[in-house]
Amino acid sequence: MSGRNIGIKDVAAAAGVSATTVSQVLNDVASARISPETRDRVRSAAGQLGYGPNSVARALRTSRTALLGLVIEDVGTSPHAGQVIRGADEAARARGYSLLVINTAGSAGPDAREADVESLLVRRVDGILYATMHPRQLQLPANLGDVPAVLVDAVSAVGAGSCVSGFAAVVPDDDGGARAAVGCLLAAGHTRVESIGAGDQEQGGYAAARRILARADRPTGLVCHDEPMAMGVYRAAAELGLAIPADLSVVAFANNHLLAANLYPALTTVTRPHTEMASRATEILIDGIEGRADLAGLAVHPTALPCTLTARGSVGPPPFPATPRGNF
Amino acid sequence: MSGRNIGIKDVAAAAGVSATTVSQVLNDVASARISPETRDRVRSAAGQLGYGPNSVARALRTSRTALLGLVIEDVGTSPHAGQVIRGADEAARARGYSLLVINTAGSAGPDAREADVESLLVRRVDGILYATMHPRQLQLPANLGDVPAVLVDAVSAVGAGSCVSGFAAVVPDDDGGARAAVGCLLAAGHTRVESIGAGDQEQGGYAAARRILARADRPTGLVCHDEPMAMGVYRAAAELGLAIPADLSVVAFANNHLLAANLYPALTTVTRPHTEMASRATEILIDGIEGRADLAGLAVHPTALPCTLTARGSVGPPPFPATPRGNF
DNA sequence: TTGAAAGCGCTAACAG
DNA sequence: CTGTTAGCGCTTTCAA
């Protein structure tokens, strides 16, 4: 029942004051000297009537919408787009902002990207979060510069090196994540650790894993760059008679909790902090909008957030003696 | 450079006409009689100046924001929240609307849900899409009724039966999906088909699968209610020496393409049409907002959209003779 | 300590 | 065929 159609002047009438006073009381205007009694009267009248401000009118007047645009790649395909949205939503809400979300194809060209941003600018968003699904350099749409903007998971191709025209960015500390992955294998006692990655994607890493694991000097620990690879490794290991983790330990960069937890053995993962990156980026953006932070200054170096190692069942001590068992 | 700060009167001045004329030309107002020459002059002036309408001012004037609220459960946890967002985004954009997205915890109580909706109402959204992550009856927040609303993946607990207070809803045709799942097993020649579902969730269905597959009269085809169960079945089968699909065929309700495609053998799935449900719901909602459809009328029966069977590698003909091999 | 007045940019009656 | 006028609900000088 909260009256969506009663306005400031209804409250004013009910409280026996002017609209100005209502506005000042309800917005806690610092410079306004208003007696405590009046304040009470206004507030209770507002409460009584179920008054809620009309954010559209306010936006028109102040030219601030408290709307944040979120451009996000491949929502619905990528497993972690949702985490980005959640992080941004939480942080935005905590500071009184709302999220205008727009999906963009990872494959989209510059024109389409510019149109996506434009559709947010038309809405007069106060700022834009630009999230990509894989950490990378990005050719950004030119109109992104029309409002404060922060990148999530990507760094500006333009800004790299030339500190001047870049955007503030929040990225995962992949190097640290890789160190953590290798480190957990070393800590378990492994000495022969390899990684299979970007170049080995046929059949989700299965072929590469077959090749690697068939070698006499095969590694006892493997770091995978994503989930499909880990699954390929599991399959290859099973076929070669190698048990995980008894004969082979596996760690993977992965964000699909559902998958990692339900593999057998459950997959030890390094996860990128998508939710945190998004909420951090959102806070930076809002600070920038509100003049609490200098976005241009922050653009010089991206903010890197640590990845998290989640130990599950796929890492154990190396076999000893470390002789390949083969497929008998 | 599209001038975000040049207004209708700048265009009017440039074209030598009044603001009214500009507004009418640019909005193609049907009742306006304006000469073609004037129209041209206005349009080219607008183009020249890079004029874009101020949607905030327009919203204030017309009390229509062209904003749709999307309340969505467990973004970031659920694998298909993204698909819902994508479907809604596409449909909304196609009709000139934008999406205000808000995440809500699946576990949230009525008060929190009401607050979530309230935060959208404050923004003066023209309508709300309310998406849950599992098809089910739902206790809806009371204030959802304040604007046109359509449910995605859920039906109103209130509206069930009593056609009066319900909301229009778009749901998956799970029955049809189940028939398709069973049907593809029958078509492959199976005669002993079972399903493992809601009651068997410990260890993702692994325990249930062990039990079922150990029986002498074990089924040769299994329908799983979700991905973790399918993974549990794969594991149980492997341990019991049952090959998929030679000894056991598996179909699962699943939306995680990444997972299904990378299991070995790849998992045959029945997928719920989340993207289509969302875009359909969005269209219905917009039709309702624009007076082209009667949402109350649609509330009587939810719109059910068909699930899709994707044949991958986990279904084959049953073993013949169909004798259990056991674990020798 | 409070109120009157102006105006954000736009649209919609109504007059010409 | 086109322009004038009013006003959406709010904030913000400025004056009282």
Coordinates of N, CA and C (backbone and C1' of nucleotides) in Angstrom, one line a residue, chain A residues 8 20 23 27 51 58 61, chain D residues 8-14:
Chain A
I8 N 5.7 15.0 -2.3 CA 6.3 15.8 -1.3 C 5.3 16.9 -0.8
T20 N 9.5 22.7 0.5 CA 11.0 22.9 0.7 C 11.4 22.2 2.0
S23 N 11.4 18.5 1.8 CA 12.6 18.0 1.1 C 13.9 18.1 1.9
N27 N 15.9 14.8 3.3 CA 17.2 14.5 2.7 C 18.3 14.9 3.6
Y51 N 4.9 7.9 2.3 CA 5.6 8.6 1.2 C 6.9 8.0 0.8
R58 N 13.6 13.3 -9.0 CA 14.9 13.7 -8.3 C 16.0 13.6 -9.3
R61 N 16.0 16.6 -11.6 CA 16.4 17.8 -11.0 C 17.9 17.8 -10.7
Chain D
dC8 P 1.7 18.9 -11.9 O5' 2.4 17.5 -12.0 C5' 1.9 16.5 -12.9 C4' 3.1 15.6 -13.3 C3' 4.1 15.4 -12.1 O3' 3.8 14.1 -11.5 C1' 5.2 16.0 -14.2
dG9 P 3.2 14.1 -10.0 O5' 4.6 14.3 -9.1 C5' 5.6 13.3 -9.2 C4' 6.8 13.9 -8.6 C3' 6.7 14.4 -7.2 O3' 7.7 13.7 -6.4 C1' 7.8 15.9 -8.6
dC10 P 8.0 14.0 -4.9 O5' 9.4 14.8 -5.1 C5' 10.5 14.2 -5.6 C4' 11.5 15.2 -6.1 C3' 12.2 16.0 -5.1 O3' 13.5 15.4 -4.8 C1' 11.6 17.4 -7.0
dT11 P 14.3 15.9 -3.5 O5' 15.0 17.1 -4.1 C5' 16.1 16.9 -5.1 C4' 16.6 18.3 -5.5 C3' 17.5 19.0 -4.5 O3' 18.6 19.6 -5.2 C1' 15.8 20.4 -5.3
dT12 P 19.9 19.9 -4.5 O5' 19.9 21.5 -4.6 C5' 19.7 22.1 -5.9 C4' 19.4 23.6 -5.8 C3' 20.2 24.2 -4.6 O3' 20.7 25.4 -5.1 C1' 17.9 24.8 -4.5
dT13 P 22.2 25.9 -4.7 O5' 22.0 27.0 -3.6 C5' 22.3 28.3 -3.7 C4' 21.3 29.0 -4.6 C3' 21.1 30.5 -4.2 O3' 21.5 31.4 -5.3 C1' 19.0 29.4 -4.4
dC14 P 21.9 32.8 -5.0 O5' 20.6 33.4 -4.3 C5' 19.5 33.7 -5.1 C4' 18.3 34.1 -4.2 C3' 18.7 35.2 -3.1 O3' 17.9 36.3 -3.4 C1' 17.4 33.4 -2.2

